[in-house]
XYZ file of C-alpha atoms in Angstrom:
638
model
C 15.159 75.599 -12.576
C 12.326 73.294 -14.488
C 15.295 70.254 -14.606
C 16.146 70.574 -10.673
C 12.282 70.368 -9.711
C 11.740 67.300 -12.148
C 15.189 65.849 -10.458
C 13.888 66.583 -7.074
C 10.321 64.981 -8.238
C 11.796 62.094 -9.307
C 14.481 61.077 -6.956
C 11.044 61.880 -4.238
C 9.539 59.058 -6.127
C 12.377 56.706 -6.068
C 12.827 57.108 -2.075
C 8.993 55.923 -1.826
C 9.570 53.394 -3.538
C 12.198 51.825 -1.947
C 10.701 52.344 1.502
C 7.331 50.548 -0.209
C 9.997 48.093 -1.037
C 12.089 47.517 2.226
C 8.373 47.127 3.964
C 7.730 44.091 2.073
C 10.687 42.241 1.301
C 12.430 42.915 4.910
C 9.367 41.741 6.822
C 5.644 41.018 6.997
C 3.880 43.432 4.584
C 1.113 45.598 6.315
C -1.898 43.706 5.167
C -0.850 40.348 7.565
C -1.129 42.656 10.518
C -4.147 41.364 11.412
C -4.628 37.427 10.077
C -0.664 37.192 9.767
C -0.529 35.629 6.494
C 2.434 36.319 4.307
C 1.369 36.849 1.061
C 3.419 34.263 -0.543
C 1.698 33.856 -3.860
C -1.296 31.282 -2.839
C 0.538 29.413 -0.780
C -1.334 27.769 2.204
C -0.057 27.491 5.413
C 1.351 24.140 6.820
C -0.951 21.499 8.155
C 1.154 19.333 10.289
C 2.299 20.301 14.401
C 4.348 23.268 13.879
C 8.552 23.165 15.166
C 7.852 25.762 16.886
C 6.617 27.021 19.775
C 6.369 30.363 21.976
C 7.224 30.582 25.591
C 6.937 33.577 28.219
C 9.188 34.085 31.284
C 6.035 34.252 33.539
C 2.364 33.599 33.420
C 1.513 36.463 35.050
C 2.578 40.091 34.412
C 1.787 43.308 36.514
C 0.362 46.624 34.876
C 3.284 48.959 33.018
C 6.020 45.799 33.800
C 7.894 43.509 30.659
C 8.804 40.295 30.498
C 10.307 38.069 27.735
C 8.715 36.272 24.678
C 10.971 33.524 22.924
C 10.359 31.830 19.705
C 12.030 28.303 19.676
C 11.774 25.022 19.234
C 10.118 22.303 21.501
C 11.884 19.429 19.732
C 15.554 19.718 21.166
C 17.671 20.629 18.095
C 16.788 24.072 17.165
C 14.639 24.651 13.808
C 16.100 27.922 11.982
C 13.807 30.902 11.386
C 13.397 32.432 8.115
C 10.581 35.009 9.131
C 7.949 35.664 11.441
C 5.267 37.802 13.043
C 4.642 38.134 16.622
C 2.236 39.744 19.131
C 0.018 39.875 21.911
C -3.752 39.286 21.294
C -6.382 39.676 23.765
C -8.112 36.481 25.096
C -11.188 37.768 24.284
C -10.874 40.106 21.634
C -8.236 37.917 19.568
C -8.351 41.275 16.900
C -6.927 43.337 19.823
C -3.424 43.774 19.988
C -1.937 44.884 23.171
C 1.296 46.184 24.854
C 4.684 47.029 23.144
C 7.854 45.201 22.168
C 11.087 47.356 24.076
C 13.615 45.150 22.487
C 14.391 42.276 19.990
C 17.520 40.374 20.285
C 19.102 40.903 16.561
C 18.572 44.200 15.304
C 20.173 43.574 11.922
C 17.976 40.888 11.295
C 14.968 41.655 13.421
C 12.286 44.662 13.531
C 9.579 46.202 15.753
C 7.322 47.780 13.403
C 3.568 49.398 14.529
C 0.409 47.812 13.395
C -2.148 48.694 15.255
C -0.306 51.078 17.670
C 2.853 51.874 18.437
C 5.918 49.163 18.963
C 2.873 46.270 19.008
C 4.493 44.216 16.513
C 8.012 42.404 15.526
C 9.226 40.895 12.659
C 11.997 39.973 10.714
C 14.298 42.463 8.244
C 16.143 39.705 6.829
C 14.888 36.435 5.509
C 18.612 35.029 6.587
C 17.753 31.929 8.845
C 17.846 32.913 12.603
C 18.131 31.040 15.776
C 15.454 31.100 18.686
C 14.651 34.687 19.626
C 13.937 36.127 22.486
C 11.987 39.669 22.875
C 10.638 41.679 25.940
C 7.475 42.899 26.170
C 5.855 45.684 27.920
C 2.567 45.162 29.268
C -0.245 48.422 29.006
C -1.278 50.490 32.098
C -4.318 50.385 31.092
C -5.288 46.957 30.224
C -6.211 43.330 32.149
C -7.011 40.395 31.378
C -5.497 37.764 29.688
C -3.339 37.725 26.694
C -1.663 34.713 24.221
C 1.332 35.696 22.064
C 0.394 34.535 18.438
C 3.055 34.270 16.020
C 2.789 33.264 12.094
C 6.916 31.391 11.894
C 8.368 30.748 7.995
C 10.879 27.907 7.865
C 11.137 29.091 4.366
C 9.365 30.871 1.524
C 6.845 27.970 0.933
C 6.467 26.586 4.294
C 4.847 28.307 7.363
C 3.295 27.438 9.887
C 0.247 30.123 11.085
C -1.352 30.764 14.466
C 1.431 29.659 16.703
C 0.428 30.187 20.102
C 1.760 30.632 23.277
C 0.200 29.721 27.346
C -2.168 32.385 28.359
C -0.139 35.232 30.663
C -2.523 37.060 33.177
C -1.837 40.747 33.330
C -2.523 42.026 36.870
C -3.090 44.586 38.521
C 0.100 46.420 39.861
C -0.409 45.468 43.863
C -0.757 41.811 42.526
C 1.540 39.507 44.718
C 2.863 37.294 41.873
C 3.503 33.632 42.227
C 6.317 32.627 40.809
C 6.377 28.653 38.803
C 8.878 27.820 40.856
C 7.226 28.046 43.827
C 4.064 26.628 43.103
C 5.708 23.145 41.755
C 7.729 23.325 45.282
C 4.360 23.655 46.864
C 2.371 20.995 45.098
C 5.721 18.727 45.331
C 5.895 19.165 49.246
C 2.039 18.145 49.659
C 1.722 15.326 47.654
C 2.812 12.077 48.714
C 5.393 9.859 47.084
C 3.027 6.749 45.771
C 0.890 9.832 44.045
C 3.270 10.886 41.669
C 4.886 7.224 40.873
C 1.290 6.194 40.169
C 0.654 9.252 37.743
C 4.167 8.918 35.489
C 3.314 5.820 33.478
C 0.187 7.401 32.172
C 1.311 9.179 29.100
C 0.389 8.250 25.288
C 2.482 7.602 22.385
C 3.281 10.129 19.932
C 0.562 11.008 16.930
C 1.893 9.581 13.619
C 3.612 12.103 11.219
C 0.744 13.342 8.715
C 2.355 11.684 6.011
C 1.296 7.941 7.642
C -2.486 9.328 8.271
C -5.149 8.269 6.196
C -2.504 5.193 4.421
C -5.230 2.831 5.412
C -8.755 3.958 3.679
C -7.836 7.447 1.969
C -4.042 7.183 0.459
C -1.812 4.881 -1.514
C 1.261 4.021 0.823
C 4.656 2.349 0.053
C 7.371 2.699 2.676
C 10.900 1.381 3.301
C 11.335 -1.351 5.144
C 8.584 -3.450 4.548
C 5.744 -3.212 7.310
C 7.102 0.037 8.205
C 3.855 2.240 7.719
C 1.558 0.578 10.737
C 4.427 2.135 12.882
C 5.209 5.077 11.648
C 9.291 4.536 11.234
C 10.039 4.312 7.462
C 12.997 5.090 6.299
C 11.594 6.625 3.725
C 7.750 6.976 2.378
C 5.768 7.677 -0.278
C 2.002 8.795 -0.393
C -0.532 9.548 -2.875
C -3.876 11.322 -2.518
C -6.210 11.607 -5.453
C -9.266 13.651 -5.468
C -10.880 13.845 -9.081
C -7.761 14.669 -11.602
C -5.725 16.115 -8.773
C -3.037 13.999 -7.578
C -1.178 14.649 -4.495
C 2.256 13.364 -3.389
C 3.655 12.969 0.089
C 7.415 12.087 -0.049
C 9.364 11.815 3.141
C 13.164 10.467 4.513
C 14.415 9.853 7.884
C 18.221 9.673 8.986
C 18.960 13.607 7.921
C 18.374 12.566 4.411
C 20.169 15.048 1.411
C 16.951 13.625 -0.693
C 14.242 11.932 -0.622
C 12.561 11.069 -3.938
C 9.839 8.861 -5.379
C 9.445 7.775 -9.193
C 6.953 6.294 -11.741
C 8.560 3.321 -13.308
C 7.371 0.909 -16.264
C 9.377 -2.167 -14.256
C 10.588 -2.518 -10.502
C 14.520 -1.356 -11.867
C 15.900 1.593 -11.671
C 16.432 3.230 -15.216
C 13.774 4.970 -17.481
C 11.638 6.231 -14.794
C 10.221 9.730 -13.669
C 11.478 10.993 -10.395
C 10.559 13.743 -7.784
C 13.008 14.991 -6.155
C 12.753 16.522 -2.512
C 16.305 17.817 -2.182
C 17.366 19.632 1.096
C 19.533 22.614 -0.017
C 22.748 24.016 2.520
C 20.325 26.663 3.870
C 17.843 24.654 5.259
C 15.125 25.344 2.714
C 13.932 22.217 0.274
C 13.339 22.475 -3.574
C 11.405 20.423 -5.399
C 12.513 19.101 -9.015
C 12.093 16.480 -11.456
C 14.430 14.272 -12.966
C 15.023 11.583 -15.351
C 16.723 8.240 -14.818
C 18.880 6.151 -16.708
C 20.077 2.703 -16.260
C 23.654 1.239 -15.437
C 25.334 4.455 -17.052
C 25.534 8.231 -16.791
C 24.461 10.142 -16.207
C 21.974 8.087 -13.780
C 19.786 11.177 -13.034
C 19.155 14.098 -14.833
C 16.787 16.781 -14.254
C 17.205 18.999 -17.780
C 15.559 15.810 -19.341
C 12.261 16.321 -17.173
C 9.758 19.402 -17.363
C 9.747 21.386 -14.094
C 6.413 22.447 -14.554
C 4.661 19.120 -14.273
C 4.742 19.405 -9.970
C 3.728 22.355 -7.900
C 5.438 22.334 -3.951
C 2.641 23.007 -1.655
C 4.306 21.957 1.782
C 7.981 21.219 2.909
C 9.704 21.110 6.153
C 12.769 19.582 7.941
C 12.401 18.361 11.224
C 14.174 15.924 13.438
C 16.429 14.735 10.701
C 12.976 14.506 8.893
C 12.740 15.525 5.059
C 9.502 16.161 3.726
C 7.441 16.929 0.579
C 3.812 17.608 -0.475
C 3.284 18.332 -3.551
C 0.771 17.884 -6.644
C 1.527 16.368 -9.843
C -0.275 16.498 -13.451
C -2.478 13.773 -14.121
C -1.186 13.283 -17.589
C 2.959 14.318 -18.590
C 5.415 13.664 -20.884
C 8.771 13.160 -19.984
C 11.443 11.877 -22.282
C 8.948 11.385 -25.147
C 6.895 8.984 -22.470
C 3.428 9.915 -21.778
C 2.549 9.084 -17.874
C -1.173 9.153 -17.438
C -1.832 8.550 -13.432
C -5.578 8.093 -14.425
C -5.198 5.246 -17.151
C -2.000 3.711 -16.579
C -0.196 1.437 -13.915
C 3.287 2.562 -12.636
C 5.732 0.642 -10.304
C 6.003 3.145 -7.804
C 9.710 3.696 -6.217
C 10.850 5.343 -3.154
C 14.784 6.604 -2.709
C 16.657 8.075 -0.076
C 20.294 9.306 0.351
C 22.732 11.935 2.245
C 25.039 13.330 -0.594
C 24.486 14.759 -3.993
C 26.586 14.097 -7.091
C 26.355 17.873 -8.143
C 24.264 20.642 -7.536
C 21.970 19.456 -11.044
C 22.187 15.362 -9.490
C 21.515 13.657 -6.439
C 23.823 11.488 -5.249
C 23.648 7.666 -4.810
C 20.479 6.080 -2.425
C 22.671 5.603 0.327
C 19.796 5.597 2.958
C 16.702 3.836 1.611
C 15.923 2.083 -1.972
C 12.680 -0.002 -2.664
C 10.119 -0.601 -5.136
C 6.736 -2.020 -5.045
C 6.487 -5.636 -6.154
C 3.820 -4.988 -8.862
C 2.365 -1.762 -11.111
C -0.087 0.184 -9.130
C -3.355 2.310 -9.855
C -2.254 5.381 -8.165
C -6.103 6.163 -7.460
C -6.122 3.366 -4.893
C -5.575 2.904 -1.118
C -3.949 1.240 1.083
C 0.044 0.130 2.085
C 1.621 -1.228 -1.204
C 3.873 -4.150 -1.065
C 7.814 -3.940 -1.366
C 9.291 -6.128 -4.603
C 10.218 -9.948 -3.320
C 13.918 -9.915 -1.866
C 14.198 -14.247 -2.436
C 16.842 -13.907 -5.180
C 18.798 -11.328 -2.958
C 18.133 -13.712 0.173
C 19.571 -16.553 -2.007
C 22.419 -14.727 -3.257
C 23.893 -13.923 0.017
C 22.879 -17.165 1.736
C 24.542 -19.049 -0.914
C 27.696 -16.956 -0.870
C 28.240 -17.487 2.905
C 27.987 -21.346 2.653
C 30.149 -21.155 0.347
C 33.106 -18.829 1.593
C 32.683 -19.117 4.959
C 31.461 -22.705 5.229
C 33.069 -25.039 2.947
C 36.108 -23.201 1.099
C 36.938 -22.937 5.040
C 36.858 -26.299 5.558
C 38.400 -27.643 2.556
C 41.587 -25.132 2.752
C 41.794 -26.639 6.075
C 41.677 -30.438 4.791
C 44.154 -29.592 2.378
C 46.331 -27.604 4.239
C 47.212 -29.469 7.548
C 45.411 -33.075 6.549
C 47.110 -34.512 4.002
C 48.866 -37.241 6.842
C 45.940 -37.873 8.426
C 43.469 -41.062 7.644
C 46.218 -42.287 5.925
C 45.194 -45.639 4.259
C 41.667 -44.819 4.317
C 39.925 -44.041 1.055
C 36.796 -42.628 -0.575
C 35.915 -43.005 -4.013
C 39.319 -44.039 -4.439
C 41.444 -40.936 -3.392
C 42.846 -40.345 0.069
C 40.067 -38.981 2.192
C 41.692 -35.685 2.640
C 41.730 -35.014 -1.126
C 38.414 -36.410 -1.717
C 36.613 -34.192 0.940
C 39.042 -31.158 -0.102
C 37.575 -31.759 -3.704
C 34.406 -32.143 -2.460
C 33.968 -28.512 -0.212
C 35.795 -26.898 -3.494
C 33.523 -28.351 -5.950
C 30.429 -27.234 -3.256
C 32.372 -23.647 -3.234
C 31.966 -23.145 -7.197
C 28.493 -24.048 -7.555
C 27.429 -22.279 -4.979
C 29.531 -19.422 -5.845
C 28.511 -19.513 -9.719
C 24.858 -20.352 -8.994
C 24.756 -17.161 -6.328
C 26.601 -14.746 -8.638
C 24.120 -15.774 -11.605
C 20.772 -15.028 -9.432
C 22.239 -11.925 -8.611
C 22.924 -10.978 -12.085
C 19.101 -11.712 -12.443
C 17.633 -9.842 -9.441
C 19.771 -6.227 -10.535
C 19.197 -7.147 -14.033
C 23.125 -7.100 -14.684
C 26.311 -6.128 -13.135
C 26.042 -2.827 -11.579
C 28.321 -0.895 -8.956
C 26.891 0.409 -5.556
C 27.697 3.514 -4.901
C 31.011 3.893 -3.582
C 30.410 0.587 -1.559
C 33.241 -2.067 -3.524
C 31.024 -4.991 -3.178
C 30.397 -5.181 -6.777
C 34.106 -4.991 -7.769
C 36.010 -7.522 -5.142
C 32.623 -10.012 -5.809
C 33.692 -10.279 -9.659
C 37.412 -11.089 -9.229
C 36.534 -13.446 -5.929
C 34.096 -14.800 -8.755
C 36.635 -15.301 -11.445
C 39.039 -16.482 -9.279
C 37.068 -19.019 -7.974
C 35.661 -19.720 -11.172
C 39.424 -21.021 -12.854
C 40.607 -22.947 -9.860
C 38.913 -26.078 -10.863
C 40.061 -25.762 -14.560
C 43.748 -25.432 -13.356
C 43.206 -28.054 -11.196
C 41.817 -30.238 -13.800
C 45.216 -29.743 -16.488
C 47.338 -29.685 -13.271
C 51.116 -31.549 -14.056
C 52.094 -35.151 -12.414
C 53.952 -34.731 -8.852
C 57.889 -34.877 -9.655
C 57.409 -32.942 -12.929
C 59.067 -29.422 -13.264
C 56.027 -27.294 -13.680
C 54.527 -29.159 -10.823
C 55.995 -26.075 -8.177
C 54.278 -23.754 -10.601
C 50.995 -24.688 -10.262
C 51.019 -25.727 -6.608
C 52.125 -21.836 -5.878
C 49.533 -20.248 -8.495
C 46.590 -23.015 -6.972
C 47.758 -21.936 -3.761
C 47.952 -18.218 -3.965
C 44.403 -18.049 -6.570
C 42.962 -20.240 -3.499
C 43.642 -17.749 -0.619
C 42.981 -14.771 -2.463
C 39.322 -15.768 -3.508
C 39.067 -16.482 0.100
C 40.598 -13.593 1.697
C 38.432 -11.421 -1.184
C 35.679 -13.508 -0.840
C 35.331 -12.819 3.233
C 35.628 -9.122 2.599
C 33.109 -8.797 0.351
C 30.730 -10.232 2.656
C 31.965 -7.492 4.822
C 30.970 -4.962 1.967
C 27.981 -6.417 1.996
C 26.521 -5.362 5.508
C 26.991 -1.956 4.440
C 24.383 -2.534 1.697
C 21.506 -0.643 2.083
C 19.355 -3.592 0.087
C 21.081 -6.128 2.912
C 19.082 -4.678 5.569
C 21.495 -5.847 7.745
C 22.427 -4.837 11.397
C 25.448 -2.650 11.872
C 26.512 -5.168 14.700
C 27.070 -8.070 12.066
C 30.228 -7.240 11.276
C 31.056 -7.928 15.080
C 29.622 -11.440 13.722
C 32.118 -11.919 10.950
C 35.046 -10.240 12.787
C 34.456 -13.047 15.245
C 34.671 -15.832 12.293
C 37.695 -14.039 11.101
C 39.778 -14.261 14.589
C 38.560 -17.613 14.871
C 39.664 -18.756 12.085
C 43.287 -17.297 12.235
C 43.578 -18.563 15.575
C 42.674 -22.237 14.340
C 45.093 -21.964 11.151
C 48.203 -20.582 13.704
C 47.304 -23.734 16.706
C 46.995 -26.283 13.173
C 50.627 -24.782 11.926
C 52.421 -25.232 15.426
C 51.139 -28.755 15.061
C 52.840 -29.299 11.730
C 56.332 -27.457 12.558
C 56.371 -29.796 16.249
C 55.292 -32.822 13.779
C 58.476 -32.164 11.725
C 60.425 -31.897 14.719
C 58.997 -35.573 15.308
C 59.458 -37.468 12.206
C 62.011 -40.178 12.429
C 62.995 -43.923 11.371
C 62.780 -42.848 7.805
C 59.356 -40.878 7.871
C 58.936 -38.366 5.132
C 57.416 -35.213 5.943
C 54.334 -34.617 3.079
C 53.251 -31.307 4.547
C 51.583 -29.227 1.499
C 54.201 -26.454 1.938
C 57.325 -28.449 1.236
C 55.041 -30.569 -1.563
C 54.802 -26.906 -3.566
C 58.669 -26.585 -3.707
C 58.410 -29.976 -5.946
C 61.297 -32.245 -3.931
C 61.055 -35.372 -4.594
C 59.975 -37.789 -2.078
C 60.889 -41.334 -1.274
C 58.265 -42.775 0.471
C 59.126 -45.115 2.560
C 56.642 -47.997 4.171
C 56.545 -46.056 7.632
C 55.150 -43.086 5.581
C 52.705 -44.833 3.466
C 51.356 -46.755 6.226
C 50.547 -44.206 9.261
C 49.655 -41.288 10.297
C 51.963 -38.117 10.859
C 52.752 -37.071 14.389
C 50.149 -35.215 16.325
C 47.189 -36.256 13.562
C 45.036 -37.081 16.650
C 45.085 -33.847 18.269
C 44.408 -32.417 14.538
C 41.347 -34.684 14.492
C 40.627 -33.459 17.656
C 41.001 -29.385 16.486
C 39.052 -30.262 13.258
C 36.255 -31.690 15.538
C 36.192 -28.263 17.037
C 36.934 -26.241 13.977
C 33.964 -27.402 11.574
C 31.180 -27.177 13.943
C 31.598 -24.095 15.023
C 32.282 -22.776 11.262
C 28.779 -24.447 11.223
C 27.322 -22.154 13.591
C 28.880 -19.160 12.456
C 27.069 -19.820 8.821
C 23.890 -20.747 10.252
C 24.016 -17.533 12.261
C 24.582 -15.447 9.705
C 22.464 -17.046 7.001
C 19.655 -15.939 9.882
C 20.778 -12.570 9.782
C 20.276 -12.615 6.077
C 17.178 -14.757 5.447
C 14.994 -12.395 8.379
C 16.207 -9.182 7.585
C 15.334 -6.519 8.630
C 15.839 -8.672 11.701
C 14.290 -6.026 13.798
C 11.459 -6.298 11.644
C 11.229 -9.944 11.895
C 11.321 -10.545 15.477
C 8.512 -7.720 16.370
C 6.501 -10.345 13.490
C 7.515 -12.903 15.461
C 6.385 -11.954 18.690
C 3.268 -9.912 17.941
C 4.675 -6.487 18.298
């Protein structure tokens, strides 16, 4: 008998515990029925305008009768709900709680629970995200007055937002003729005239700043992507830090429904050896904070097991309108990877990333959205918007690449091409003007080309890839390419000899394939993040493109018509028969004038080149002023 009592005792005990247990981890413990805080360790309640909101399905509600209570979102897209609180307080007794919840909408994942009475309270018994809810609500027969439904709403564990309020709702007596919002806009619509309400819509203000952007210009240190984004709020990404004594605080944040956001402490303005914190948006909604380790050029790029965890402590996170955000507070003094980082003492170049994949679930993935660093080491103590790194040698790199494949290898493939029996007679330095102005645009193509790919070598410190973008790749071998067609040129054979063909073919087909790989890595490049450049630009260079085909196809009719021409001994020297090394007898005709149709060639080529001309000068615009948004609000004040 004594084992079945102790049995009984214990499995008593057991069943109290798990109810103690259910009550706490399935929705909001008893002690936050009356201030509605969670308990969650010391974790404070979020600052910044809640995602949420509360809404009633009248304003007024009679004695004994219900009517619904939804939690939602005001911003459009719907904000999941991890867990809440919600009831009625009385307007002027806000400790009072009044009336009773009938229903909730999902009773595996919601509750109504008493606090003060019976049914005055629901909750969640999940912390599964949910979508808006709606409830009904009973009002008391023995209550009036006016009541505001007051919710405490947890996006996750460590961010909630308290005191989440809705309109005031009147309850009335029960022989209380209730007007319903519908009529009284109807009514207010039908007096008023026309010119009154016209007059009255332009009056509204613009939206406060996100919290993150407050205080940037006397209390924080600021650094934002692009440059001059802070003033206006619309970074692509953000960093800010707050320091108060030894306490540092970090504000990281990403637009563009960023995977990450992250900011790092870096000896130099390259990435590689730095200390990163990581604000990384996990496939529930909820954001984790982390730190991380970078390395240059080489895997593993990022890596968090090389970073103590404990150095940063969350203290707000949220994601909002394809907004990612981080507060958090960092240790004045760390070591990571042997490397002591003392805030207080030291300068760091401080970085800012954003992107929307991760490598792994221990790596982010490349900064697809946002990259930037400051343009000198900072004290972190100071305030004020910090200055991006100078973009020249970038600016340079692609300016001089687009002379250079879209400008004159252009125009000398051209000359060479569908030229070579035009001007004939005429000379310039002592070679037939064709040739000479072929060798000069190809000449202008290497430098340029060589001279661009070295700065950019300089500015990244190295070749590096970019992400999956091939820009990196197709610019090497348009590099090399172009880099051994004036040392074939230079040993080419004598015309007439037999490895003439050869190297007219291989000087041909190296030509156009720099070209052709040249062009598309321009395209690559628009999808650079560090280009800055408007989607819409490769509209711009599609338009080059079709130009130029068009040109080469109306310059190759001319040539096969020409053919069809040539008589009284004249001797085709188009460069297409030239590569399959015939010989030629040249006869006095040919050596003497002009091939068929070389006027109307003139004539293209005096349409061709300038507006190759524009198209460079256009985008070499694009390039030099982006972001060109950015640059035309300079411009004109904005």
């Amino acid at each position: 008998m004594l084992p079945r009592k102790r049995d009984a005792w214990i499995l008593l005990g057991v069943l109290c515990l798990v109810k103690i247990s259910t009550q706490h981890g399935s929705g909001a413990p008893p002690g936050a029925c009356l201030d509605q805080m969670p308990r969650h360790s010391s974790i404070l309640p979020q600052s910044s305008v809640p995602p949420y909101a509360i809404s009633t399905s009248s304003a007024q509600v009679r004695q004994g009768d219900s009517i619904n209570v939804t939690i939602g979102s005001p911003f459009g897209a719907p904000v999941p709900i991890g867990g809440f609180i919600l009831q009625a307080r009385a307007i002027q007794n806000t400790e009072q709680i009044i009336g009773k919840f009938t229903t909730v909408p999902y009773p595996e994942t919601t509750q109504i629970i008493n606090c003060r009475g019976e049914n005055d309270t629901v909750t969640h018994s999940t912390p599964e995200d949910k979508p808006p809810l709606t409830f009904t609500w009973r009002a008391p027969a023995d209550f009036l007055g006016g009541v505001a439904f007051r919710a405490t709403v947890a996006q996750s564990y460590a961010t909630f937002w308290r005191n989440v309020e809705s309109s005031l709702v009147e309850v009335v007596s029960p022989d209380t003729v209730i007007t319903t919002p519908s009529i009284v806009t109807t009514t207010q619509t039908t007096k008023q005239e026309p010119p009154v309400i016209m007059e009255s819509k332009p009056k509204t203000t613009p939206p406060p700043l996100d919290v993150i952007y407050q205080g940037c210009a006397d209390t924080k240190l600021c650094f934002g992507v692009p440059q001059n984004c802070i003033a206006s709020g619309n970074c692509k990404a953000v960093v800010a830090i707050f320091v108060v004594g030894d306490t540092y605080t970090f504000e990281i944040q990403g637009t563009d429904n960023p995977k990450y956001v992250a900011a790092a402490l870096s000896t130099d303005n390259k990435m590689g050896d730095d200390s990163a914190m990581e604000c990384v948006r996990n496939d529930n909604g909820r954001v984790t904070l982390f730190t991380s380790w970078t390395y240059p050029k080489s895997e593993p790029y990022v890596k968090r097991s090389d970073s103590p965890q404990e150095i940063v402590q969350l203290l707000e996170s949220s994601t909002i309108d394809g907004k990612l955000y981080c507060k958090f507070k960092r240790d004045a003094v760390s070591t990571v990877k042997g490397q002591i980082f003392d805030m207080a003492k030291n300068k760091y170049y401080l970085m800012v990333v954003s992107g929307d994949t991760m490598k792994d679930a221990e790596r982010v993935g490349f900064h697809t959205l946002a990259f930037e660093s400051t343009s000198e080491p900072l004290a972190l103590a100071s305030v004020g918007t910090a200055a991006g790194a100078s973009k020249l040698l970038l600016k340079l790199h692609g300016c001089f690449m687009l002379i250079a494949w879209l400008g004159t290898a252009s125009l000398g493939i051209v000359l060479a091409r569908y030229f070579r029996k035009t001007w004939v007679g005429k000379t310039l330095g002592g070679k037939d003007i064709w040739f000479a102005y072929h060798r000069i645009l190809m000449v202008g193509t290497w430098v340029l080309t060589v001279v661009g790919f070295i700065i950019i070598l300089v500015e990244v410190g190295g070749f590096a890839t970019t992400g999956d973008n091939p820009h990196a790749i197709t610019g090497l071998v348009t590099v090399i390419l172009c880099f051994i067609q004036p040392i074939g040129a230079y040993f080419r054979p004598h015309p007439g000899t037999r490895k003439r063909p050869i190297f007219n073919w291989a000087h041909w087909f190296f030509g156009n394939a720099a070209h052709i790989l040249g062009i598309a890595t321009i395209f690559f490049a628009v999808y650079l993040q560090k280009a800055e450049l408007p989607p819409w630009t490769v509209y711009v260079l599609a338009a080059f493109v079709v130009f130029h085909v068009v040109m080469h196809i109306v310059l190759s009719l001319t040539v096969c018509v020409s053919e069809g021409r040539i008589s009284n001994g004249r001797v085709n020297s188009f460069p297409m028969k030239d590569m399959l090394g015939q010989s030629r007898q040249v006869s006095a005709v040919d050596r003497s004038s002009d091939a068929p149709f070389a006027g109307f060639r003139k004539h293209l080529l005096g349409v061709y080149a300038p507006i190759i001309i524009i198209f460079v000068i256009v985008l070499i615009c694009l390039v030099a002023l982006a972001p060109i948004g950015e640059a035309y609000n300079s411009v004109m004040g904005a």
